[in-house]
Amino acid sequence: MKFRPLHDRVLLRRVEQDEKTKGGIIIPDTAKEKPMEGEIVAVGSGLRDETGKIVPLDVKAGDRVLFSKWSGTEVTLEGEDLLVMKESDIMGVLAA
């Protein structure tokens, strides 16, 4: 199944964090927080401005981004847990 977000929404996959700290301490699953870093899977076409022109999004598929902790709507597509959120919930793109 293909999924294309509408307007200024993006579909992203959370990037899992390491299970160990830098000091070597193993973090149990119950103590982990959901990561606020993700990889963009698909993007919408953009939002229309006052004149009716479509303004494209600043992010593209494949970008690694940081997003707000409580943002997005969790969805499951083909057995994979993903997030759908507006571009404005994304705080920034991580450099490679």
PDB file of C-alpha atoms in Angstrom, residues 15 20 31 62 88:
ATOM      1  CA  VAL A  15      14.857   6.369  14.737  1.00  0.00           C
ATOM      2  CA  LYS A  20      23.505   1.728  26.142  1.00  0.00           C
ATOM      3  CA  ALA A  31      12.960   3.355  31.253  1.00  0.00           C
ATOM      4  CA  GLY A  62      15.222  10.543   3.545  1.00  0.00           C
ATOM      5  CA  SER A  88       5.617  23.004  11.502  1.00  0.00           C
TER       6      SER A  88
END
